[in-house]
PDB file of C-alpha atoms and ligand atoms in Angstrom:
ATOM      1  CA  MET A 299       0.018  -0.036  -0.045  1.00 70.00           C
ATOM      2  CA  ASP A 300       1.402   3.475  -1.042  1.00 91.00           C
ATOM      3  CA  MET A 301       0.363   5.716   1.918  1.00 94.00           C
ATOM      4  CA  TYR A 302       0.983   8.719  -0.340  1.00 96.00           C
ATOM      5  CA  ASP A 303      -0.728   7.823  -3.401  1.00 97.00           C
ATOM      6  CA  LEU A 304      -3.017  10.853  -4.439  1.00 98.00           C
ATOM      7  CA  ARG A 305      -3.805   9.684  -8.129  1.00 98.00           C
ATOM      8  CA  GLY A 306      -7.256  10.797  -9.170  1.00 97.00           C
ATOM      9  CA  LYS A 307      -7.557  13.434  -6.540  1.00 98.00           C
ATOM     10  CA  THR A 308      -7.668  17.215  -6.968  1.00 98.00           C
ATOM     11  CA  ALA A 309      -6.241  19.889  -4.910  1.00 99.00           C
ATOM     12  CA  VAL A 310      -7.084  23.504  -4.791  1.00 99.00           C
ATOM     13  CA  VAL A 311      -4.015  25.435  -3.865  1.00 99.00           C
ATOM     14  CA  THR A 312      -4.065  29.192  -3.329  1.00 99.00           C
ATOM     15  CA  GLY A 313      -0.860  31.211  -3.783  1.00 98.00           C
ATOM     16  CA  ALA A 314       0.787  28.542  -5.736  1.00 98.00           C
ATOM     17  CA  ALA A 315       2.048  30.857  -8.730  1.00 98.00           C
ATOM     18  CA  ARG A 316       5.330  30.878  -6.704  1.00 96.00           C
ATOM     19  CA  GLY A 317       6.748  30.422  -3.211  1.00 95.00           C
ATOM     20  CA  LEU A 318       5.483  27.842  -0.603  1.00 97.00           C
ATOM     21  CA  GLY A 319       2.224  27.414  -2.597  1.00 98.00           C
ATOM     22  CA  LEU A 320       4.227  26.173  -5.638  1.00 98.00           C
ATOM     23  CA  ALA A 321       6.319  23.866  -3.483  1.00 98.00           C
ATOM     24  CA  PHE A 322       3.183  22.452  -1.906  1.00 98.00           C
ATOM     25  CA  ALA A 323       1.533  22.032  -5.339  1.00 98.00           C
ATOM     26  CA  GLU A 324       4.811  20.038  -6.379  1.00 98.00           C
ATOM     27  CA  ALA A 325       4.532  17.769  -3.262  1.00 98.00           C
ATOM     28  CA  LEU A 326       1.069  16.745  -4.123  1.00 98.00           C
ATOM     29  CA  ALA A 327       1.756  16.614  -7.894  1.00 98.00           C
ATOM     30  CA  SER A 328       4.602  14.101  -7.043  1.00 98.00           C
ATOM     31  CA  ALA A 329       2.005  11.868  -5.445  1.00 98.00           C
ATOM     32  CA  GLY A 330      -0.118  12.034  -8.619  1.00 98.00           C
ATOM     33  CA  CYS A 331      -2.521  14.665  -7.539  1.00 98.00           C
ATOM     34  CA  ASN A 332      -4.247  17.063 -10.076  1.00 98.00           C
ATOM     35  CA  ILE A 333      -3.647  20.721  -9.236  1.00 99.00           C
ATOM     36  CA  ALA A 334      -5.960  23.756  -9.465  1.00 99.00           C
ATOM     37  CA  VAL A 335      -4.045  26.968  -8.506  1.00 99.00           C
ATOM     38  CA  VAL A 336      -5.857  30.196  -7.431  1.00 99.00           C
ATOM     39  CA  ASP A 337      -3.473  33.157  -7.395  1.00 98.00           C
ATOM     40  CA  ILE A 338      -3.863  36.915  -8.086  1.00 98.00           C
ATOM     41  CA  LEU A 339      -0.678  37.100 -10.344  1.00 98.00           C
ATOM     42  CA  PRO A 340      -1.415  37.169 -14.054  1.00 98.00           C
ATOM     43  CA  LYS A 341       0.658  34.143 -14.665  1.00 98.00           C
ATOM     44  CA  PRO A 342       2.565  31.550 -12.509  1.00 98.00           C
ATOM     45  CA  LEU A 343       6.074  30.638 -12.721  1.00 97.00           C
ATOM     46  CA  ASP A 344       6.808  28.016 -15.492  1.00 98.00           C
ATOM     47  CA  ALA A 345       7.726  25.593 -12.860  1.00 98.00           C
ATOM     48  CA  LEU A 346       3.975  25.113 -12.155  1.00 98.00           C
ATOM     49  CA  TYR A 347       3.013  23.837 -15.634  1.00 98.00           C
ATOM     50  CA  GLU A 348       6.171  21.784 -15.737  1.00 98.00           C
ATOM     51  CA  LEU A 349       4.554  19.638 -13.090  1.00 98.00           C
ATOM     52  CA  GLN A 350       2.171  18.345 -15.656  1.00 98.00           C
ATOM     53  CA  SER A 351       4.642  16.397 -17.760  1.00 98.00           C
ATOM     54  CA  LYS A 352       6.997  15.743 -14.949  1.00 98.00           C
ATOM     55  CA  TYR A 353       4.269  13.830 -12.947  1.00 98.00           C
ATOM     56  CA  ASP A 354       1.705  13.099 -15.676  1.00 98.00           C
ATOM     57  CA  ILE A 355      -0.956  15.193 -13.905  1.00 98.00           C
ATOM     58  CA  ILE A 356      -3.348  18.127 -14.947  1.00 98.00           C
ATOM     59  CA  VAL A 357      -2.627  21.570 -13.725  1.00 98.00           C
ATOM     60  CA  LYS A 358      -5.035  24.542 -14.286  1.00 98.00           C
ATOM     61  CA  TYR A 359      -4.312  28.193 -13.319  1.00 98.00           C
ATOM     62  CA  TYR A 360      -7.290  30.382 -12.199  1.00 98.00           C
ATOM     63  CA  GLN A 361      -6.243  33.941 -11.742  1.00 98.00           C
ATOM     64  CA  GLY A 362      -8.423  35.579  -9.067  1.00 98.00           C
ATOM     65  CA  ASP A 363      -8.422  37.682  -5.921  1.00 98.00           C
ATOM     66  CA  ILE A 364      -9.316  35.522  -2.893  1.00 99.00           C
ATOM     67  CA  THR A 365     -10.646  38.619  -1.033  1.00 98.00           C
ATOM     68  CA  SER A 366     -13.536  38.646  -3.264  1.00 98.00           C
ATOM     69  CA  GLN A 367     -16.180  35.972  -2.211  1.00 98.00           C
ATOM     70  CA  THR A 368     -17.880  36.202  -5.603  1.00 98.00           C
ATOM     71  CA  GLN A 369     -14.615  35.331  -7.506  1.00 98.00           C
ATOM     72  CA  VAL A 370     -13.782  32.735  -5.084  1.00 98.00           C
ATOM     73  CA  GLN A 371     -17.198  30.871  -5.502  1.00 98.00           C
ATOM     74  CA  GLU A 372     -16.976  31.229  -9.311  1.00 98.00           C
ATOM     75  CA  ILE A 373     -13.513  29.816  -9.464  1.00 98.00           C
ATOM     76  CA  VAL A 374     -14.351  26.939  -7.216  1.00 98.00           C
ATOM     77  CA  SER A 375     -17.407  26.086  -9.325  1.00 98.00           C
ATOM     78  CA  GLN A 376     -15.176  26.167 -12.432  1.00 98.00           C
ATOM     79  CA  VAL A 377     -12.808  23.912 -10.637  1.00 98.00           C
ATOM     80  CA  VAL A 378     -15.499  21.394  -9.909  1.00 98.00           C
ATOM     81  CA  ARG A 379     -16.595  21.543 -13.618  1.00 98.00           C
ATOM     82  CA  ASP A 380     -13.063  21.115 -14.809  1.00 98.00           C
ATOM     83  CA  PHE A 381     -12.001  18.467 -12.485  1.00 98.00           C
ATOM     84  CA  GLU A 382     -15.373  16.962 -11.243  1.00 98.00           C
ATOM     85  CA  ARG A 383     -14.006  16.845  -7.615  1.00 98.00           C
ATOM     86  CA  ILE A 384     -12.044  18.725  -4.890  1.00 98.00           C
ATOM     87  CA  ASP A 385     -10.271  16.463  -2.366  1.00 98.00           C
ATOM     88  CA  ILE A 386      -7.573  18.827  -0.988  1.00 98.00           C
ATOM     89  CA  ASN A 387      -7.472  22.455  -0.240  1.00 99.00           C
ATOM     90  CA  ILE A 388      -4.234  24.291   0.784  1.00 99.00           C
ATOM     91  CA  ASN A 389      -4.537  28.031   1.565  1.00 98.00           C
ATOM     92  CA  ALA A 390      -1.067  29.430   0.965  1.00 98.00           C
ATOM     93  CA  ALA A 391      -2.013  32.877  -0.426  1.00 98.00           C
ATOM     94  CA  GLY A 392      -0.885  35.499   2.040  1.00 97.00           C
ATOM     95  CA  VAL A 393       0.601  38.853   2.477  1.00 96.00           C
ATOM     96  CA  VAL A 394       2.862  40.477   5.156  1.00 94.00           C
ATOM     97  CA  THR A 395       3.808  44.099   5.783  1.00 92.00           C
ATOM     98  CA  ASP A 396       6.459  45.105   8.324  1.00 91.00           C
ATOM     99  CA  GLN A 397       5.011  48.031  10.184  1.00 96.00           C
ATOM    100  CA  ALA A 398       5.383  49.149  13.846  1.00 97.00           C
ATOM    101  CA  PHE A 399       2.370  48.544  16.002  1.00 98.00           C
ATOM    102  CA  LEU A 400       2.230  52.210  17.059  1.00 98.00           C
ATOM    103  CA  THR A 401       1.938  53.365  13.479  1.00 98.00           C
ATOM    104  CA  THR A 402       0.206  50.477  11.750  1.00 98.00           C
ATOM    105  CA  SER A 403      -2.196  51.909   9.071  1.00 98.00           C
ATOM    106  CA  PRO A 404      -5.770  51.080   8.751  1.00 98.00           C
ATOM    107  CA  GLU A 405      -5.005  50.093   5.109  1.00 98.00           C
ATOM    108  CA  ASN A 406      -2.533  47.554   6.311  1.00 98.00           C
ATOM    109  CA  ILE A 407      -4.988  45.938   8.713  1.00 98.00           C
ATOM    110  CA  GLN A 408      -7.676  45.866   6.168  1.00 98.00           C
ATOM    111  CA  ARG A 409      -5.510  44.324   3.365  1.00 98.00           C
ATOM    112  CA  THR A 410      -3.696  41.889   5.682  1.00 98.00           C
ATOM    113  CA  PHE A 411      -6.929  40.529   7.089  1.00 98.00           C
ATOM    114  CA  ALA A 412      -8.783  40.608   3.823  1.00 98.00           C
ATOM    115  CA  VAL A 413      -6.177  38.268   2.190  1.00 98.00           C
ATOM    116  CA  ASN A 414      -4.867  36.200   5.059  1.00 98.00           C
ATOM    117  CA  VAL A 415      -8.100  35.752   6.975  1.00 99.00           C
ATOM    118  CA  ASN A 416     -11.262  36.503   4.753  1.00 99.00           C
ATOM    119  CA  GLY A 417      -9.484  34.935   1.692  1.00 99.00           C
ATOM    120  CA  SER A 418      -8.540  31.803   3.383  1.00 99.00           C
ATOM    121  CA  PHE A 419     -11.953  31.440   4.968  1.00 99.00           C
ATOM    122  CA  PHE A 420     -13.788  32.100   1.510  1.00 99.00           C
ATOM    123  CA  VAL A 421     -11.757  29.527  -0.351  1.00 99.00           C
ATOM    124  CA  ALA A 422     -11.892  26.845   2.427  1.00 99.00           C
ATOM    125  CA  GLN A 423     -15.614  27.450   2.786  1.00 99.00           C
ATOM    126  CA  ALA A 424     -16.236  27.116  -1.027  1.00 99.00           C
ATOM    127  CA  CYS A 425     -14.027  23.981  -1.290  1.00 98.00           C
ATOM    128  CA  ALA A 426     -15.587  22.427   1.841  1.00 98.00           C
ATOM    129  CA  ASN A 427     -19.131  22.869   0.224  1.00 98.00           C
ATOM    130  CA  ALA A 428     -17.837  21.253  -2.846  1.00 98.00           C
ATOM    131  CA  MET A 429     -16.554  18.360  -0.594  1.00 98.00           C
ATOM    132  CA  VAL A 430     -19.870  18.036   1.312  1.00 97.00           C
ATOM    133  CA  ASN A 431     -21.835  17.957  -1.838  1.00 97.00           C
ATOM    134  CA  ARG A 432     -19.753  15.029  -3.104  1.00 97.00           C
ATOM    135  CA  TYR A 433     -20.091  13.426   0.466  1.00 96.00           C
ATOM    136  CA  LYS A 434     -23.961  13.785   0.258  1.00 96.00           C
ATOM    137  CA  SER A 435     -24.133  12.317  -3.221  1.00 95.00           C
ATOM    138  CA  GLU A 436     -22.116   9.293  -2.011  1.00 93.00           C
ATOM    139  CA  HIS A 437     -23.435   8.671   1.437  1.00 92.00           C
ATOM    140  CA  GLY A 438     -26.718  10.756   1.661  1.00 89.00           C
ATOM    141  CA  ASN A 439     -27.044  12.879   4.756  1.00 82.00           C
ATOM    142  CA  VAL A 440     -26.011  10.177   7.073  1.00 81.00           C
ATOM    143  CA  PRO A 441     -22.887  10.647   9.204  1.00 78.00           C
ATOM    144  CA  THR A 442     -20.309   7.909   8.101  1.00 81.00           C
ATOM    145  CA  LYS A 443     -17.646   7.249  10.676  1.00 85.00           C
ATOM    146  CA  ASN A 444     -14.948   6.033   8.163  1.00 87.00           C
ATOM    147  CA  ALA A 445     -15.557   8.557   5.328  1.00 92.00           C
ATOM    148  CA  THR A 446     -12.292  10.196   4.112  1.00 94.00           C
ATOM    149  CA  THR A 447     -13.883  12.941   1.944  1.00 96.00           C
ATOM    150  CA  GLY A 448     -11.172  15.481   2.001  1.00 98.00           C
ATOM    151  CA  THR A 449      -8.469  17.640   3.698  1.00 98.00           C
ATOM    152  CA  ILE A 450      -8.261  21.414   4.263  1.00 98.00           C
ATOM    153  CA  VAL A 451      -4.806  22.865   5.310  1.00 99.00           C
ATOM    154  CA  PHE A 452      -4.500  26.540   6.329  1.00 99.00           C
ATOM    155  CA  ILE A 453      -1.121  28.079   6.317  1.00 98.00           C
ATOM    156  CA  ALA A 454      -0.450  29.881   9.728  1.00 98.00           C
ATOM    157  CA  SER A 455       3.081  30.931  10.739  1.00 98.00           C
ATOM    158  CA  ILE A 456       5.814  30.659  13.229  1.00 98.00           C
ATOM    159  CA  ALA A 457       4.920  34.235  14.128  1.00 98.00           C
ATOM    160  CA  THR A 458       1.956  32.792  16.096  1.00 98.00           C
ATOM    161  CA  HIS A 459       4.380  30.674  18.258  1.00 97.00           C
ATOM    162  CA  ILE A 460       7.233  33.070  18.884  1.00 96.00           C
ATOM    163  CA  VAL A 461       8.062  36.714  18.136  1.00 95.00           C
ATOM    164  CA  SER A 462      11.254  37.723  16.297  1.00 92.00           C
ATOM    165  CA  SER A 463      12.727  41.225  17.112  1.00 91.00           C
ATOM    166  CA  ALA A 464      13.735  41.152  13.395  1.00 89.00           C
ATOM    167  CA  GLN A 465      10.201  42.192  12.385  1.00 90.00           C
ATOM    168  CA  GLN A 466       7.410  44.399  13.403  1.00 95.00           C
ATOM    169  CA  ILE A 467       4.343  42.355  12.144  1.00 96.00           C
ATOM    170  CA  SER A 468       1.746  42.602  14.880  1.00 98.00           C
ATOM    171  CA  CYS A 469      -0.949  43.025  12.130  1.00 98.00           C
ATOM    172  CA  TYR A 470       0.317  39.821  10.157  1.00 98.00           C
ATOM    173  CA  THR A 471       0.589  37.878  13.351  1.00 98.00           C
ATOM    174  CA  ALA A 472      -2.898  38.630  14.496  1.00 98.00           C
ATOM    175  CA  SER A 473      -4.112  37.635  11.074  1.00 98.00           C
ATOM    176  CA  LYS A 474      -2.303  34.382  11.251  1.00 98.00           C
ATOM    177  CA  ALA A 475      -3.636  33.744  14.765  1.00 98.00           C
ATOM    178  CA  ALA A 476      -7.111  34.224  13.334  1.00 98.00           C
ATOM    179  CA  VAL A 477      -6.318  31.691  10.574  1.00 98.00           C
ATOM    180  CA  LYS A 478      -5.120  29.263  13.319  1.00 98.00           C
ATOM    181  CA  GLY A 479      -8.235  30.085  15.242  1.00 98.00           C
ATOM    182  CA  MET A 480     -10.393  28.625  12.399  1.00 98.00           C
ATOM    183  CA  VAL A 481      -8.822  25.107  12.594  1.00 98.00           C
ATOM    184  CA  LYS A 482     -10.498  23.678  15.558  1.00 98.00           C
ATOM    185  CA  PRO A 483     -14.215  24.923  15.092  1.00 98.00           C
ATOM    186  CA  VAL A 484     -14.063  24.068  11.461  1.00 98.00           C
ATOM    187  CA  ALA A 485     -12.500  20.739  11.978  1.00 98.00           C
ATOM    188  CA  MET A 486     -15.312  20.008  14.432  1.00 98.00           C
ATOM    189  CA  GLU A 487     -18.073  21.171  12.037  1.00 98.00           C
ATOM    190  CA  LEU A 488     -16.675  19.178   9.034  1.00 97.00           C
ATOM    191  CA  SER A 489     -15.721  15.927  10.799  1.00 97.00           C
ATOM    192  CA  ARG A 490     -19.211  14.549  10.288  1.00 95.00           C
ATOM    193  CA  TYR A 491     -18.411  14.496   6.545  1.00 96.00           C
ATOM    194  CA  GLY A 492     -15.074  12.914   6.860  1.00 97.00           C
ATOM    195  CA  ILE A 493     -13.108  16.193   6.135  1.00 98.00           C
ATOM    196  CA  ARG A 494      -9.953  16.766   8.217  1.00 98.00           C
ATOM    197  CA  VAL A 495      -8.760  20.364   8.835  1.00 98.00           C
ATOM    198  CA  ASN A 496      -5.266  21.479  10.194  1.00 98.00           C
ATOM    199  CA  SER A 497      -2.775  24.269   9.855  1.00 98.00           C
ATOM    200  CA  LEU A 498       0.784  24.197   8.964  1.00 98.00           C
ATOM    201  CA  SER A 499       3.055  26.936  10.631  1.00 98.00           C
ATOM    202  CA  PRO A 500       6.211  27.404   8.579  1.00 98.00           C
ATOM    203  CA  GLY A 501       9.372  28.883  10.256  1.00 97.00           C
ATOM    204  CA  TYR A 502      11.515  31.300   8.260  1.00 94.00           C
ATOM    205  CA  THR A 503      11.582  30.042   4.657  1.00 96.00           C
ATOM    206  CA  MET A 504      13.363  31.452   1.699  1.00 93.00           C
ATOM    207  CA  THR A 505      10.666  32.379  -0.878  1.00 91.00           C
ATOM    208  CA  ASP A 506       9.944  35.518  -3.015  1.00 86.00           C
ATOM    209  CA  MET A 507       8.043  36.892   0.128  1.00 82.00           C
ATOM    210  CA  MET A 508      11.236  36.516   2.123  1.00 85.00           C
ATOM    211  CA  ARG A 509      13.382  37.965  -0.759  1.00 86.00           C
ATOM    212  CA  ASP A 510      11.129  41.103  -0.795  1.00 84.00           C
ATOM    213  CA  LEU A 511      11.707  41.552   2.909  1.00 79.00           C
ATOM    214  CA  GLN A 512      15.370  40.960   2.626  1.00 82.00           C
ATOM    215  CA  ASN A 513      15.687  43.664  -0.061  1.00 86.00           C
ATOM    216  CA  ARG A 514      14.043  46.148   2.266  1.00 83.00           C
ATOM    217  CA  GLN A 515      15.810  44.850   5.425  1.00 83.00           C
ATOM    218  CA  PRO A 516      19.198  43.303   4.549  1.00 79.00           C
ATOM    219  CA  ASP A 517      19.955  42.157   7.912  1.00 87.00           C
ATOM    220  CA  LEU A 518      16.609  40.295   8.345  1.00 86.00           C
ATOM    221  CA  VAL A 519      17.716  36.891   6.916  1.00 88.00           C
ATOM    222  CA  LYS A 520      20.947  37.104   8.876  1.00 89.00           C
ATOM    223  CA  GLN A 521      18.985  37.352  12.086  1.00 92.00           C
ATOM    224  CA  PHE A 522      16.516  34.637  11.105  1.00 92.00           C
ATOM    225  CA  GLU A 523      19.460  32.353  10.389  1.00 92.00           C
ATOM    226  CA  GLY A 524      20.837  33.045  13.912  1.00 93.00           C
ATOM    227  CA  GLU A 525      17.445  32.188  15.499  1.00 95.00           C
ATOM    228  CA  THR A 526      17.244  28.631  14.071  1.00 96.00           C
ATOM    229  CA  LEU A 527      19.114  25.711  15.626  1.00 96.00           C
ATOM    230  CA  PHE A 528      20.729  24.956  12.445  1.00 96.00           C
ATOM    231  CA  GLY A 529      22.108  28.461  11.778  1.00 94.00           C
ATOM    232  CA  ARG A 530      20.230  28.780   8.357  1.00 94.00           C
ATOM    233  CA  ILE A 531      16.664  29.416   7.172  1.00 93.00           C
ATOM    234  CA  GLY A 532      14.525  26.786   5.703  1.00 96.00           C
ATOM    235  CA  LEU A 533      13.920  25.927   2.056  1.00 96.00           C
ATOM    236  CA  PRO A 534      10.606  25.519   0.636  1.00 97.00           C
ATOM    237  CA  GLN A 535      11.282  21.809  -0.367  1.00 97.00           C
ATOM    238  CA  GLU A 536      11.805  21.174   3.440  1.00 98.00           C
ATOM    239  CA  LEU A 537       8.121  21.597   3.960  1.00 98.00           C
ATOM    240  CA  GLN A 538       6.956  19.372   1.265  1.00 98.00           C
ATOM    241  CA  GLY A 539       7.092  15.990   3.246  1.00 98.00           C
ATOM    242  CA  ALA A 540       4.829  17.633   5.871  1.00 98.00           C
ATOM    243  CA  ILE A 541       2.324  18.892   3.403  1.00 98.00           C
ATOM    244  CA  LEU A 542       2.147  15.529   1.607  1.00 98.00           C
ATOM    245  CA  TRP A 543       1.676  13.745   5.055  1.00 98.00           C
ATOM    246  CA  LEU A 544      -1.073  16.313   5.943  1.00 98.00           C
ATOM    247  CA  CYS A 545      -2.954  15.793   2.698  1.00 98.00           C
ATOM    248  CA  SER A 546      -2.584  11.900   2.605  1.00 98.00           C
ATOM    249  CA  ASP A 547      -5.599  10.230   4.422  1.00 97.00           C
ATOM    250  CA  ARG A 548      -3.816   6.970   4.673  1.00 96.00           C
ATOM    251  CA  ALA A 549      -0.774   8.565   6.294  1.00 97.00           C
ATOM    252  CA  SER A 550      -2.430  11.206   8.772  1.00 98.00           C
ATOM    253  CA  GLY A 551      -6.137  10.093   8.791  1.00 97.00           C
ATOM    254  CA  TRP A 552      -6.120  10.555  12.644  1.00 97.00           C
ATOM    255  CA  TYR A 553      -4.770  14.016  12.648  1.00 98.00           C
ATOM    256  CA  THR A 554      -7.221  16.901  12.593  1.00 98.00           C
ATOM    257  CA  GLY A 555      -7.873  20.214  14.456  1.00 98.00           C
ATOM    258  CA  GLN A 556      -4.101  20.756  14.938  1.00 98.00           C
ATOM    259  CA  ASP A 557      -1.224  23.141  13.988  1.00 98.00           C
ATOM    260  CA  LEU A 558       1.933  21.672  12.733  1.00 98.00           C
ATOM    261  CA  LEU A 559       4.983  23.823  13.424  1.00 98.00           C
ATOM    262  CA  LEU A 560       8.090  23.362  11.278  1.00 98.00           C
ATOM    263  CA  ASP A 561      10.645  25.950  12.180  1.00 98.00           C
ATOM    264  CA  GLY A 562      14.084  24.456  12.320  1.00 97.00           C
ATOM    265  CA  GLY A 563      13.903  24.685  16.176  1.00 97.00           C
ATOM    266  CA  ALA A 564      13.556  28.398  16.135  1.00 97.00           C
ATOM    267  CA  SER A 565      10.929  28.366  18.734  1.00 97.00           C
ATOM    268  CA  SER A 566      12.609  25.732  21.006  1.00 96.00           C
ATOM    269  CA  TRP A 567      15.374  27.836  22.586  1.00 95.00           C
ATOM    270  CA  LYS A 568      16.152  31.231  23.956  1.00 91.00           C
ATOM    271  CA  HIS A 569      17.905  33.064  21.242  1.00 88.00           C
ATOM    272  CA  PRO A 570      21.281  34.687  21.953  1.00 78.00           C
ATOM    273  CA  VAL A 571      21.249  38.398  22.466  1.00 72.00           C
ATOM    274  CA  ILE A 572      21.022  40.278  19.296  1.00 67.00           C
ATOM    275  CA  SER A 573      22.431  43.789  19.333  1.00 62.00           C
ATOM    276  CA  ASN A 574      20.479  46.171  17.054  1.00 54.00           C
TER     277      ASN A 574
HETATM  278  N1  LIG B1697       8.213  32.371   3.742  1.00 77.52           N
HETATM  279  C1  LIG B1697       8.172  32.389   4.991  1.00 77.52           C
HETATM  280  O1  LIG B1697       9.128  32.385   5.723  1.00 77.52           O
HETATM  281  C2  LIG B1697       6.798  32.100   5.701  1.00 77.52           C
HETATM  282  C3  LIG B1697       6.881  31.828   7.049  1.00 77.52           C
HETATM  283  C4  LIG B1697       5.588  31.611   7.715  1.00 77.52           C
HETATM  284  C5  LIG B1697       4.465  31.718   6.955  1.00 77.52           C
HETATM  285  N2  LIG B1697       4.424  31.957   5.602  1.00 77.52           N
HETATM  286  C6  LIG B1697       3.154  32.006   4.876  1.00 77.52           C
HETATM  287  O2  LIG B1697       3.206  31.080   3.800  1.00 77.52           O
HETATM  288  C7  LIG B1697       2.375  31.439   2.861  1.00 77.52           C
HETATM  289  C8  LIG B1697       3.119  31.653   1.540  1.00 77.52           C
HETATM  290  O3  LIG B1697       4.217  32.501   1.697  1.00 77.52           O
HETATM  291  P1  LIG B1697       5.363  32.722   0.612  1.00 77.52           P
HETATM  292  O4  LIG B1697       6.549  32.933   1.356  1.00 77.52           O
HETATM  293  O5  LIG B1697       5.309  31.614  -0.339  1.00 77.52           O
HETATM  294  O6  LIG B1697       4.894  34.033  -0.035  1.00 77.52           O
HETATM  295  P2  LIG B1697       4.852  34.605  -1.623  1.00 77.52           P
HETATM  296  O7  LIG B1697       4.637  36.054  -1.473  1.00 77.52           O
HETATM  297  O8  LIG B1697       6.124  34.098  -2.200  1.00 77.52           O
HETATM  298  O9  LIG B1697       3.628  33.880  -2.126  1.00 77.52           O
HETATM  299  C9  LIG B1697       2.270  34.254  -1.867  1.00 77.52           C
HETATM  300  C10 LIG B1697       1.365  34.142  -2.967  1.00 77.52           C
HETATM  301  O10 LIG B1697       0.120  34.558  -2.608  1.00 77.52           O
HETATM  302  C11 LIG B1697      -0.414  35.248  -3.773  1.00 77.52           C
HETATM  303  N3  LIG B1697      -1.528  36.098  -3.275  1.00 77.52           N
HETATM  304  C12 LIG B1697      -1.286  37.246  -2.609  1.00 77.52           C
HETATM  305  N4  LIG B1697      -2.421  37.971  -2.357  1.00 77.52           N
HETATM  306  C13 LIG B1697      -3.474  37.220  -3.095  1.00 77.52           C
HETATM  307  C14 LIG B1697      -4.786  37.468  -3.216  1.00 77.52           C
HETATM  308  N5  LIG B1697      -5.549  38.450  -2.768  1.00 77.52           N
HETATM  309  N6  LIG B1697      -5.482  36.465  -4.091  1.00 77.52           N
HETATM  310  C15 LIG B1697      -4.795  35.417  -4.485  1.00 77.52           C
HETATM  311  N7  LIG B1697      -3.501  35.194  -4.364  1.00 77.52           N
HETATM  312  C16 LIG B1697      -2.853  36.117  -3.581  1.00 77.52           C
HETATM  313  C17 LIG B1697       0.788  35.930  -4.286  1.00 77.52           C
HETATM  314  O11 LIG B1697       0.468  36.351  -5.766  1.00 77.52           O
HETATM  315  C18 LIG B1697       1.859  34.832  -4.155  1.00 77.52           C
HETATM  316  O12 LIG B1697       1.874  34.013  -5.265  1.00 77.52           O
HETATM  317  C19 LIG B1697       1.888  32.946   3.222  1.00 77.52           C
HETATM  318  O13 LIG B1697       0.593  32.619   3.728  1.00 77.52           O
HETATM  319  C20 LIG B1697       2.849  33.233   4.279  1.00 77.52           C
HETATM  320  O14 LIG B1697       2.274  34.242   5.266  1.00 77.52           O
HETATM  321  C21 LIG B1697       5.547  32.163   4.984  1.00 77.52           C
END
């Protein structure tokens, strides 16, 4: 039995035009999963389409803004028409702005929560409805204890576990705490349909988001490196095993309502004094 065989399944992955979302899409693609990407960028990196021939799967790209519930519902309906099913939803689209708490702007609060919280909520809700419709067509409205209908993974952050003096991101951190806050109640409500719900909290990982931050604050990555137990920050591929595990019912079928933290030990120790 291959615990990680996802052939015939479809995953909706937000934010997978690049960065962690793309790494997550590749992890699922490597197990044979078809991939539907929702991202605001006009086009994804070529690496997304290369997954099709590399793993003999189908990849479709849906450009859209997850802060619009109307757009999200239209896209998810289109995904169901295109793929006939949704089994997995990973919510990796996110934004971060470094802004001191004392001067955080209303625009930053609005945008950060609109994308990270509302957007993840809208996409997960629409995907969950598609999963529940499939459940009802297969099982009627009767709770079935052994159903494995689907999996939803929210992307939270190390920021909700430990604060780094390298950044001033109270607004982002609050938004990710809200994302993490959805996990337990949504897991409870969806369990009767055989849907598991978890979040993954990445530590500092080198992506375009991190490169943008590094351009503005050159010492940032140096400090993050000093904060992990290995003296370096993570690579997107170092999160791939975890996402594949979370999304494979045969591997993690008993895991729901939890946050999985992958941070190279950054939250496990008292960091050495960093002089600013
Ligand atoms: N990189 C890290 O160190 C790190 C650490 C902890 C958590 N995270 C989280 O992981 C996730 C992915 O981060 P990343 O580093 O890959 O960032 P990234 O900026 O490289 O990728 C984020 C993607 O989200 C998309 N996106 C942004 N707003 C959108 C919207 N309104 N609608 C649709 N798509 C939208 C972007 O176009 C982009 O492709 C984010 O939620 C981030 O908060 C990242």
